[in-house]
Amino acid sequence: MSDTEDDRASARPSRAAGDPWDGRGDTLMIRNLSKRFADTTVLDSVDLRIRRGEVHSLLGHNGSGKSTLIKVLAGFHAPEPGSAMEFCGESIDLPLAPGRASELGIAFVHQDLALLPSLTVLENLRIVEWCAGKGRIHWRAERVRARADLEALDIDVDLDAQVSSLDQGQRALIAVARAASTLGVTRQREGGQARGLLVLDEPTVFLSEAGREQLFALIHRVASLGVGVLFVSHDLDEVLENTDAVTVLRDGKVVGSKPTSATSYDELVRLIIGKAELPVSSRTSQADPDIVVAGVRNVSGGRAGLSDVDFDIFKGEILGLTGLLGSGFNELPYLLFGASAESGTGGEIQLDGDVYHLSSLDPTDAIRRGLALIPSNRPRDGGILTLPVAENITMLSFRQCMVGPRLSGRRIVKLAADQADEFDVRPRDVRMQYGRLSGGNQQKALIAKWLLTKPRLLLLDEPTQGVDVGARQQIISQLRRVCADGGAVLYASADHAELAEVCDRVLVFRHGRLARTLDGEQLTKDTITSECIGLIESEQTDDSR
């Protein structure tokens, strides 16, 4: 075992009741679960076993069937005949009727958390029960109960605070606490054991490192009370450090299931992508420092209070932006595209000698000038979920689909299908709704849409967030294609390891200002992290005293 794997093993919390694969009771047992959409099989004879008190990770590439499995558990999809399910020792009829999952004791927390920002913490904690028609609301009693729920889970949040005022980590804690409360976890007597299943579908995607640590502490607390936890993630490190068991899906089939302690990062990669190792990502720079694609001058404004931001982006360059949360780095792509909701934006962007003032720039102008923006929130900002994949991919390129004065549906489908093949969007049916694609395949379709416009400058905010390891390499390859065609990429991310691998230079922001430019041998994960927190600067200051 490598030093890194030793560290992961030692960091993984120990569980009550010994080895997670001992003889303790099962929370969930699924056998021979299959699901087909028309001629496409998305789940193929899946078996899954989750023990009481176990944190069980579900892994797989985008489109592997993870989301479909969760929707079967929620009663949203009906599985094929012959599928079988047991819950806490009872045989359960499939498909689950609406509301049946809640009756059984299955609670869900999705990536978007499903909280209402305009309501208070108390109102969000209780809204599920109130919507179920519990009658008159007794506010004093509800407040006492909600406070007891949070105290039982060691959560310190003001019940009267609006959710919109909480950071993303606190919101995740509230979402999990609400789910745990519906399972009765918070009302267990000392030493008692709860029953139920908590399903967490990529809840850590938008969290900081500190937020993740808080969330996992809560997850382990819930599991220690006897609840089984199904944890869906693409982050292999957090899976290895924080779960008891892991099951991997590939193309709808289970290709591996074992205790987390009995596997490794490399083995999980092999199971997920079906290869011994990932394609090697070349760090060969295509940047030409003699040719400036865009000049950013005196940018100010935004929620973080950006001030006097000034830099050039070179032809063929992938330029990284990073910093701590709140430093403003991830606001820049939106400001440069004219897509920020914040008023008072100042500064300008220079493109091929033309100057555009950000205060008057809007997305239509930006697209016309050769800019493209791929936002971090794909479902809200990236595409139209109810339209087909074909229309989402081609909506900015309809001129290529004209026959005389008319738009040709056949050409739309053909162009979209060609892009779906090139970008490996799965499934290949471009007539299906965009919203039915997995998150990673939505991202690949979104990149396909924008690259059809042949942008001079591609603006990205967390482009590989929530994307599996195989799709990540495909996306990075497409970004390098933009550079090879003479364009440039502005790449905002908090993933320092990825920035070190992908970028030619990295700009580090602190408190709304550009604090440091890193390149060459400085492009390492540790150096980028140290610069973000100001560690190197403070060490240099200490040495000079």
Coordinates of C-alpha atoms in Angstrom, one line a residue:
M1 CA 0.0 0.0 0.0
S2 CA 1.3 3.5 -0.9
D3 CA 1.9 6.2 1.6
T4 CA -1.1 8.1 0.2
E5 CA -3.3 5.0 0.7
D6 CA -2.0 4.5 4.2
D7 CA -3.0 8.1 4.9
R8 CA -6.5 7.5 3.6
A9 CA -6.9 4.4 5.6
S10 CA -5.8 6.1 8.8
A11 CA -8.1 9.1 8.0
R12 CA -11.2 6.9 7.5
P13 CA -13.4 7.0 10.6
S14 CA -13.8 3.7 12.5
R15 CA -17.3 2.4 12.7
A16 CA -19.3 0.9 15.5
A17 CA -20.1 -2.8 15.2
G18 CA -16.8 -3.7 13.6
D19 CA -16.2 -4.5 10.0
P20 CA -19.0 -3.0 7.8
W21 CA -19.3 -6.3 6.1
D22 CA -20.0 -8.3 9.2
G23 CA -23.3 -10.0 10.0
R24 CA -25.3 -6.8 11.0
G25 CA -28.7 -6.4 9.4
D26 CA -29.3 -5.0 6.0
T27 CA -31.1 -1.7 5.3
L28 CA -31.5 -2.2 1.6
M29 CA -31.1 -5.3 -0.6
I30 CA -31.7 -5.0 -4.4
R31 CA -31.5 -8.0 -6.7
N32 CA -31.7 -8.2 -10.5
L33 CA -32.8 -4.6 -10.9
S34 CA -33.1 -3.6 -14.6
K35 CA -34.5 -0.5 -16.4
R36 CA -34.9 0.2 -20.1
F37 CA -35.9 3.3 -22.0
A38 CA -37.1 2.2 -25.4
D39 CA -34.1 0.2 -26.8
T40 CA -31.6 1.5 -24.3
T41 CA -30.8 -0.5 -21.2
V42 CA -29.7 1.9 -18.5
L43 CA -29.7 -0.6 -15.6
D44 CA -28.8 -4.3 -16.2
S45 CA -29.5 -6.8 -13.4
V46 CA -28.1 -4.6 -10.7
D47 CA -27.5 -6.1 -7.2
L48 CA -26.9 -3.7 -4.3
R49 CA -26.6 -4.4 -0.6
I50 CA -26.4 -1.6 2.1
R51 CA -26.0 -2.6 5.8
R52 CA -27.4 -0.7 8.8
G53 CA -25.0 2.0 9.9
E54 CA -23.0 1.8 6.7
V55 CA -21.9 4.6 4.4
H56 CA -22.0 3.0 1.0
S57 CA -20.7 4.8 -2.0
L58 CA -22.1 4.5 -5.5
L59 CA -19.6 5.3 -8.3
G60 CA -19.7 5.3 -12.0
H61 CA -19.1 7.4 -15.1
N62 CA -21.7 9.9 -16.2
G63 CA -24.5 7.9 -17.8
S64 CA -23.6 4.7 -15.9
G65 CA -27.1 4.4 -14.3
K66 CA -26.6 6.0 -10.9
S67 CA -29.3 8.6 -11.3
T68 CA -31.7 6.1 -12.7
L69 CA -31.2 3.8 -9.7
I70 CA -31.9 6.6 -7.3
K71 CA -35.1 7.5 -9.3
V72 CA -36.2 3.9 -9.0
L73 CA -35.7 4.1 -5.2
A74 CA -37.8 7.3 -5.2
G75 CA -40.6 5.7 -7.2
F76 CA -40.0 8.0 -10.1
H77 CA -39.1 5.2 -12.5
A78 CA -40.6 1.7 -12.7
P79 CA -38.1 -1.1 -13.0
E80 CA -38.4 -4.0 -15.3
P81 CA -40.4 -7.1 -14.2
G82 CA -38.2 -9.5 -12.2
S83 CA -36.5 -6.7 -10.2
A84 CA -36.6 -7.4 -6.4
M85 CA -36.1 -5.2 -3.3
E86 CA -36.0 -5.8 0.4
F87 CA -36.0 -2.9 2.9
C88 CA -35.0 -3.6 6.6
G89 CA -35.8 -7.3 6.1
E90 CA -39.2 -6.8 4.4
S91 CA -39.9 -7.7 0.8
I92 CA -41.1 -4.6 -1.0
D93 CA -43.4 -4.6 -4.1
L94 CA -42.0 -2.7 -7.1
P95 CA -42.5 -0.2 -8.6
L96 CA -42.8 2.0 -5.5
A97 CA -46.0 4.1 -5.5
P98 CA -45.7 7.9 -5.0
G99 CA -44.9 8.6 -1.4
R100 CA -44.1 4.9 -0.6
A101 CA -40.3 5.7 -0.3
S102 CA -41.1 8.2 2.5
E103 CA -43.4 5.7 4.2
L104 CA -40.6 3.1 4.2
G105 CA -38.1 5.4 5.6
I106 CA -36.0 6.5 2.5
A107 CA -35.0 10.2 2.4
F108 CA -33.1 12.0 -0.3
V109 CA -30.7 14.9 -0.5
H110 CA -29.9 16.0 -4.0
Q111 CA -27.1 18.1 -5.4
D112 CA -29.2 21.3 -5.4
L113 CA -30.3 20.6 -1.8
A114 CA -34.0 21.6 -2.5
L115 CA -34.0 24.4 0.1
L116 CA -36.1 27.6 -0.2
P117 CA -33.6 30.5 0.2
S118 CA -36.4 33.0 1.1
L119 CA -37.6 30.9 4.1
T120 CA -35.9 30.5 7.5
V121 CA -34.0 27.5 8.7
L122 CA -37.0 26.5 10.9
E123 CA -39.4 26.7 7.9
N124 CA -37.1 24.7 5.7
L125 CA -36.7 22.0 8.4
R126 CA -40.5 21.6 8.7
I127 CA -41.8 22.3 5.2
V128 CA -41.9 18.7 4.1
E129 CA -44.3 17.8 6.9
W130 CA -46.4 20.9 6.5
C131 CA -46.8 20.2 2.8
A132 CA -48.1 16.8 3.8
G133 CA -51.1 18.4 5.4
K134 CA -50.3 18.1 9.1
G135 CA -52.9 20.7 10.0
R136 CA -52.4 23.9 12.0
I137 CA -48.8 24.9 12.7
H138 CA -47.9 25.2 16.4
W139 CA -44.8 27.4 16.1
R140 CA -43.6 27.1 19.7
A141 CA -43.7 23.3 19.6
E142 CA -42.1 23.3 16.1
R143 CA -39.3 25.6 17.3
V144 CA -38.6 23.3 20.3
R145 CA -38.6 20.2 18.1
A146 CA -36.3 21.8 15.4
R147 CA -33.8 23.0 18.0
A148 CA -33.7 19.5 19.5
D149 CA -33.1 18.0 16.0
L150 CA -30.2 20.3 15.4
E151 CA -28.7 19.7 18.8
A152 CA -28.9 16.0 18.4
L153 CA -26.8 16.3 15.2
D154 CA -24.4 18.9 16.7
I155 CA -25.5 21.6 14.2
D156 CA -25.2 25.2 15.4
V157 CA -27.4 27.4 13.1
D158 CA -29.9 30.1 14.0
L159 CA -33.4 28.8 13.4
D160 CA -34.6 32.3 12.4
A161 CA -31.8 32.9 9.9
Q162 CA -32.9 33.0 6.2
V163 CA -31.4 30.2 4.2
S164 CA -30.2 32.8 1.7
S165 CA -27.8 34.2 4.4
L166 CA -26.1 30.8 5.0
D167 CA -23.0 29.6 3.3
Q168 CA -23.2 26.5 1.1
G169 CA -21.8 24.3 3.8
Q170 CA -24.4 25.3 6.3
R171 CA -27.2 24.8 3.7
A172 CA -26.0 21.2 3.1
L173 CA -26.1 20.5 6.8
I174 CA -29.7 21.8 7.0
A175 CA -30.7 19.6 4.0
V176 CA -29.2 16.5 5.6
A177 CA -30.7 17.4 9.1
R178 CA -34.1 17.7 7.5
A179 CA -33.8 14.3 5.8
A180 CA -32.5 12.7 9.0
S181 CA -35.4 14.2 11.0
T182 CA -38.0 12.6 8.6
L183 CA -36.3 9.3 9.3
G184 CA -36.7 9.8 13.1
V185 CA -33.0 9.8 13.6
T186 CA -32.9 12.8 15.8
R187 CA -35.5 11.4 18.2
Q188 CA -33.6 8.2 19.1
R189 CA -33.0 7.6 22.7
E190 CA -29.5 7.2 24.0
G191 CA -28.1 3.9 22.7
G192 CA -31.1 3.4 20.4
Q193 CA -30.9 2.5 16.8
A194 CA -32.8 4.1 14.0
R195 CA -33.9 2.5 10.7
G196 CA -34.0 3.9 7.3
L197 CA -31.9 4.9 4.2
L198 CA -30.4 8.3 3.6
V199 CA -29.6 8.8 -0.1
L200 CA -27.1 11.6 -0.8
D201 CA -26.7 12.4 -4.5
E202 CA -23.5 14.4 -4.9
P203 CA -24.1 16.8 -2.0
T204 CA -20.5 17.9 -1.8
V205 CA -20.0 19.3 -5.3
F206 CA -20.5 22.9 -4.4
L207 CA -18.8 22.8 -0.9
S208 CA -15.5 24.1 0.3
E209 CA -13.1 21.8 2.0
A210 CA -14.3 22.9 5.4
G211 CA -17.9 22.5 4.3
R212 CA -17.1 18.9 3.2
E213 CA -15.5 18.1 6.6
Q214 CA -18.6 19.3 8.4
L215 CA -20.9 17.4 6.2
F216 CA -19.0 14.1 6.5
A217 CA -19.0 14.5 10.3
L218 CA -22.8 14.8 10.1
I219 CA -23.1 11.8 7.8
H220 CA -21.1 9.6 10.1
R221 CA -23.2 10.8 13.1
V222 CA -26.4 9.8 11.2
A223 CA -24.9 6.4 10.2
S224 CA -23.8 5.7 13.8
L225 CA -27.4 5.8 14.8
G226 CA -28.2 2.9 12.6
V227 CA -29.3 4.5 9.3
G228 CA -27.8 3.2 6.0
V229 CA -26.3 5.9 3.8
L230 CA -26.1 5.6 0.0
F231 CA -23.5 8.3 -1.1
V232 CA -23.1 9.2 -4.8
S233 CA -20.0 11.0 -5.7
H234 CA -17.3 11.4 -8.4
D235 CA -14.6 12.4 -6.0
L236 CA -12.6 9.3 -5.4
D237 CA -10.5 10.7 -2.6
E238 CA -13.5 11.6 -0.5
V239 CA -15.0 8.2 -1.1
L240 CA -11.8 6.4 0.0
E241 CA -11.6 8.6 3.1
N242 CA -15.2 8.6 4.3
T243 CA -17.1 5.5 3.2
D244 CA -17.3 1.9 4.4
A245 CA -18.2 0.1 1.1
V246 CA -18.3 1.0 -2.6
T247 CA -20.2 -0.3 -5.6
V248 CA -19.2 0.7 -9.1
L249 CA -21.6 0.9 -12.1
R250 CA -20.4 0.9 -15.7
D251 CA -22.9 1.1 -18.6
G252 CA -25.7 0.0 -16.2
K253 CA -23.9 -3.0 -14.8
V254 CA -22.3 -3.6 -11.4
V255 CA -18.6 -4.2 -12.2
G256 CA -17.3 -4.2 -8.6
S257 CA -18.6 -4.1 -5.0
K258 CA -16.4 -4.4 -1.9
P259 CA -15.4 -2.8 1.4
T260 CA -13.6 0.6 0.8
S261 CA -10.7 -0.6 2.8
A262 CA -10.1 -3.4 0.3
T263 CA -9.8 -1.2 -2.8
S264 CA -7.6 1.7 -4.0
Y265 CA -7.8 4.8 -6.1
D266 CA -6.2 3.1 -9.1
E267 CA -8.6 0.1 -8.9
L268 CA -11.6 2.4 -8.7
V269 CA -10.4 4.3 -11.8
R270 CA -10.0 1.0 -13.7
L271 CA -13.5 -0.1 -12.7
I272 CA -15.2 3.2 -13.6
I273 CA -13.6 3.7 -17.1
G274 CA -12.9 0.0 -17.9
K275 CA -9.2 0.7 -18.5
A276 CA -6.0 0.1 -16.4
E277 CA -5.3 3.9 -16.4
L278 CA -6.5 7.2 -17.6
P279 CA -5.2 8.7 -20.8
V280 CA -2.1 10.8 -20.1
S281 CA -2.8 14.5 -20.2
S282 CA -0.1 16.3 -22.1
R283 CA 1.1 19.5 -20.4
T284 CA 2.7 20.7 -23.7
S285 CA 1.9 24.4 -23.9
Q286 CA 0.3 25.9 -27.0
A287 CA 0.5 29.4 -25.7
D288 CA 2.0 32.1 -27.9
P289 CA 3.0 35.0 -25.5
D290 CA 3.6 37.3 -28.5
I291 CA -0.1 37.3 -29.5
V292 CA -2.7 38.6 -27.1
V293 CA -6.2 37.2 -27.6
A294 CA -7.8 39.4 -24.9
G295 CA -6.7 42.1 -22.5
V296 CA -8.6 42.5 -19.3
R297 CA -8.2 46.1 -17.9
N298 CA -9.1 47.6 -14.6
V299 CA -12.0 45.3 -13.8
S300 CA -13.9 46.1 -10.6
G301 CA -17.2 45.2 -8.9
G302 CA -19.0 42.0 -8.3
R303 CA -20.1 40.5 -4.9
A304 CA -16.5 40.1 -3.8
G305 CA -15.6 43.7 -4.6
L306 CA -13.1 43.0 -7.3
S307 CA -10.6 45.9 -7.7
D308 CA -8.2 46.9 -10.5
V309 CA -7.9 43.5 -12.1
D310 CA -5.6 43.6 -15.1
F311 CA -4.1 40.8 -17.2
D312 CA -3.6 39.5 -20.7
I313 CA -4.7 36.1 -22.2
F314 CA -2.4 34.8 -24.9
K315 CA -3.2 32.8 -28.1
G316 CA -3.4 29.1 -27.3
E317 CA -3.3 29.6 -23.6
I318 CA -5.3 28.0 -20.8
L319 CA -5.2 30.6 -18.1
G320 CA -6.4 29.5 -14.6
L321 CA -8.2 31.6 -12.1
T322 CA -8.4 30.6 -8.4
G323 CA -8.5 31.7 -4.8
L324 CA -10.5 31.1 -1.6
L325 CA -14.2 31.3 -1.7
G326 CA -15.2 35.0 -1.7
S327 CA -12.0 36.1 -3.3
G328 CA -13.9 36.9 -6.5
F329 CA -12.0 34.7 -9.0
N330 CA -15.1 32.8 -10.1
E331 CA -17.0 36.0 -10.8
L332 CA -14.7 37.1 -13.6
P333 CA -16.0 34.8 -16.3
Y334 CA -19.5 36.2 -15.8
L335 CA -18.3 39.8 -15.6
L336 CA -16.4 39.4 -18.9
F337 CA -19.4 37.9 -20.6
G338 CA -21.8 40.5 -19.4
A339 CA -23.7 37.9 -17.5
S340 CA -23.3 39.2 -13.9
A341 CA -26.4 40.3 -12.0
E342 CA -24.2 42.7 -10.0
S343 CA -24.4 46.4 -10.8
G344 CA -21.5 48.8 -10.8
T345 CA -19.2 46.7 -12.9
G346 CA -16.2 48.7 -14.2
G347 CA -13.4 48.0 -16.5
E348 CA -13.1 46.7 -20.1
I349 CA -12.0 43.8 -22.3
Q350 CA -9.9 44.3 -25.4
L351 CA -10.4 41.9 -28.3
D352 CA -8.3 42.2 -31.4
G353 CA -7.8 45.9 -30.8
D354 CA -11.4 46.7 -30.1
V355 CA -12.4 47.8 -26.6
Y356 CA -15.6 46.8 -24.9
H357 CA -16.8 48.4 -21.6
L358 CA -18.1 45.8 -19.2
S359 CA -20.7 48.2 -17.9
S360 CA -22.5 48.1 -21.2
L361 CA -21.6 44.6 -22.4
D362 CA -24.4 41.9 -22.5
P363 CA -24.3 38.2 -23.4
T364 CA -25.6 38.9 -27.0
D365 CA -22.7 41.3 -27.6
A366 CA -20.2 38.9 -26.0
I367 CA -21.3 36.0 -28.3
R368 CA -21.1 38.3 -31.3
R369 CA -17.5 39.2 -30.3
G370 CA -16.4 35.6 -30.1
L371 CA -16.8 34.9 -26.4
A372 CA -18.4 31.8 -24.9
L373 CA -19.4 31.0 -21.3
I374 CA -19.8 27.7 -19.7
P375 CA -21.3 28.3 -16.2
S376 CA -20.9 26.1 -13.1
N377 CA -24.7 25.7 -12.6
R378 CA -25.6 23.6 -15.6
P379 CA -29.3 22.9 -14.8
R380 CA -30.0 26.6 -14.1
D381 CA -27.8 28.5 -16.5
G382 CA -26.3 26.0 -19.1
G383 CA -29.2 24.7 -21.1
I384 CA -33.0 24.3 -21.4
L385 CA -33.8 21.2 -19.6
T386 CA -37.2 20.6 -21.3
L387 CA -35.9 20.9 -24.9
P388 CA -34.3 18.0 -26.7
V389 CA -30.5 17.5 -26.7
A390 CA -30.4 18.3 -30.4
E391 CA -31.9 21.8 -29.9
N392 CA -29.7 22.5 -26.9
I393 CA -26.5 21.7 -28.9
T394 CA -27.5 23.6 -32.0
M395 CA -29.4 26.6 -30.7
L396 CA -26.5 29.0 -31.3
S397 CA -25.8 27.5 -34.7
F398 CA -29.2 27.3 -36.4
R399 CA -27.7 29.1 -39.5
Q400 CA -25.9 25.9 -40.3
C401 CA -29.2 24.1 -40.3
M402 CA -31.1 26.3 -42.8
V403 CA -32.5 25.0 -46.1
G404 CA -33.2 28.2 -48.0
P405 CA -35.3 30.4 -45.7
R406 CA -36.4 27.5 -43.5
L407 CA -34.9 25.7 -40.5
S408 CA -34.4 22.0 -41.3
G409 CA -35.3 19.6 -38.4
R410 CA -33.3 16.9 -40.2
R411 CA -30.2 19.1 -40.3
I412 CA -30.6 20.0 -36.6
V413 CA -30.6 16.3 -35.7
K414 CA -27.7 15.5 -38.0
L415 CA -25.5 18.3 -36.7
A416 CA -26.4 17.5 -33.1
A417 CA -25.8 13.8 -33.6
D418 CA -22.3 14.5 -35.1
Q419 CA -21.4 16.6 -32.1
A420 CA -22.8 14.0 -29.7
D421 CA -20.5 11.4 -31.3
E422 CA -17.5 13.7 -31.2
F423 CA -18.0 14.7 -27.6
D424 CA -19.2 11.2 -26.4
V425 CA -22.6 12.4 -25.1
R426 CA -24.4 9.4 -23.7
P427 CA -27.0 8.1 -24.6
R428 CA -26.7 9.0 -28.3
D429 CA -30.4 9.8 -28.7
V430 CA -30.3 13.5 -29.4
R431 CA -34.1 13.6 -29.4
M432 CA -34.3 12.9 -25.7
Q433 CA -34.8 15.8 -23.2
Y434 CA -31.6 17.6 -22.2
G435 CA -32.7 17.4 -18.5
R436 CA -32.7 13.6 -18.6
L437 CA -28.9 13.5 -19.3
S438 CA -26.6 12.9 -16.3
G439 CA -24.7 16.0 -15.1
G440 CA -21.5 15.0 -16.9
N441 CA -23.2 14.4 -20.2
Q442 CA -25.1 17.7 -19.9
Q443 CA -21.6 19.3 -19.5
K444 CA -20.3 17.6 -22.6
A445 CA -23.4 18.6 -24.6
L446 CA -23.0 22.2 -23.3
I447 CA -19.3 22.3 -24.5
A448 CA -20.4 20.9 -27.8
K449 CA -22.9 23.7 -28.2
W450 CA -20.4 26.4 -27.5
L451 CA -17.5 25.0 -29.6
L452 CA -19.8 25.0 -32.6
T453 CA -19.6 28.8 -32.4
K454 CA -15.8 28.6 -32.7
P455 CA -15.1 31.0 -29.9
R456 CA -12.0 33.1 -29.6
L457 CA -12.2 33.1 -25.8
L458 CA -13.8 30.4 -23.9
L459 CA -14.8 31.3 -20.3
L460 CA -15.3 28.5 -17.8
D461 CA -16.5 28.2 -14.2
E462 CA -15.7 24.8 -12.6
P463 CA -16.0 22.9 -15.9
T464 CA -15.3 19.5 -14.5
Q465 CA -17.4 19.9 -11.3
G466 CA -19.4 16.7 -10.7
V467 CA -17.9 15.0 -13.8
D468 CA -16.4 11.5 -13.7
V469 CA -12.7 10.8 -14.3
G470 CA -13.2 9.6 -17.9
A471 CA -15.4 12.6 -19.0
R472 CA -13.0 15.0 -17.3
Q473 CA -10.2 13.9 -19.7
Q474 CA -12.5 14.3 -22.6
I475 CA -13.4 17.8 -21.6
I476 CA -9.8 18.8 -21.1
S477 CA -9.0 17.4 -24.6
Q478 CA -11.7 19.6 -26.1
L479 CA -10.3 22.7 -24.3
R480 CA -6.9 22.0 -25.8
R481 CA -8.6 21.8 -29.2
V482 CA -9.8 25.4 -28.7
C483 CA -6.2 26.4 -28.1
A484 CA -4.9 24.5 -31.1
D485 CA -7.4 26.4 -33.3
G486 CA -5.9 29.7 -32.1
G487 CA -8.3 30.5 -29.3
A488 CA -7.8 30.8 -25.6
V489 CA -9.4 29.5 -22.4
L490 CA -10.1 31.3 -19.1
Y491 CA -10.5 28.5 -16.5
A492 CA -11.9 29.4 -13.1
S493 CA -11.7 26.6 -10.5
A494 CA -11.0 25.8 -6.9
D495 CA -9.5 22.4 -7.8
H496 CA -5.8 23.2 -7.4
A497 CA -4.6 19.8 -8.6
E498 CA -6.5 20.1 -11.8
L499 CA -5.3 23.7 -12.4
A500 CA -1.7 22.5 -12.0
E501 CA -2.2 19.8 -14.5
V502 CA -4.2 21.8 -17.1
C503 CA -3.1 25.4 -17.1
D504 CA -0.2 27.3 -18.6
R505 CA -0.5 30.0 -16.0
V506 CA -2.6 30.5 -12.8
L507 CA -3.8 33.8 -11.4
V508 CA -4.4 33.7 -7.7
F509 CA -6.9 36.1 -6.1
R510 CA -7.2 37.3 -2.6
H511 CA -9.8 39.7 -1.2
G512 CA -10.9 40.8 -4.7
R513 CA -7.4 41.6 -6.0
L514 CA -5.0 39.7 -8.3
A515 CA -2.3 38.7 -5.8
R516 CA 0.0 36.4 -7.7
T517 CA 0.7 34.9 -11.1
L518 CA 2.1 31.4 -11.2
D519 CA 3.7 29.6 -14.1
G520 CA 6.4 27.0 -14.9
E521 CA 7.7 25.0 -11.9
Q522 CA 5.4 27.0 -9.6
L523 CA 2.4 25.1 -11.1
T524 CA 1.9 22.5 -8.3
K525 CA -1.1 21.8 -6.2
D526 CA 0.7 22.7 -3.0
T527 CA 2.1 26.0 -4.3
I528 CA -1.3 27.1 -5.6
T529 CA -3.0 26.2 -2.3
S530 CA -0.4 28.0 -0.3
E531 CA -0.7 31.1 -2.5
C532 CA -4.5 31.1 -2.1
I533 CA -4.3 31.3 1.7
G534 CA -1.3 33.7 1.6
L535 CA 1.0 31.1 3.3
I536 CA 4.0 31.8 1.1
E537 CA 3.7 35.5 1.4
S538 CA 3.5 35.3 5.2
E539 CA 6.5 33.0 5.4
Q540 CA 8.5 35.4 3.2
T541 CA 7.4 38.3 5.5
D542 CA 8.5 36.3 8.6
D543 CA 11.9 35.5 7.1
S544 CA 12.5 39.2 6.3
R545 CA 11.9 40.2 9.9

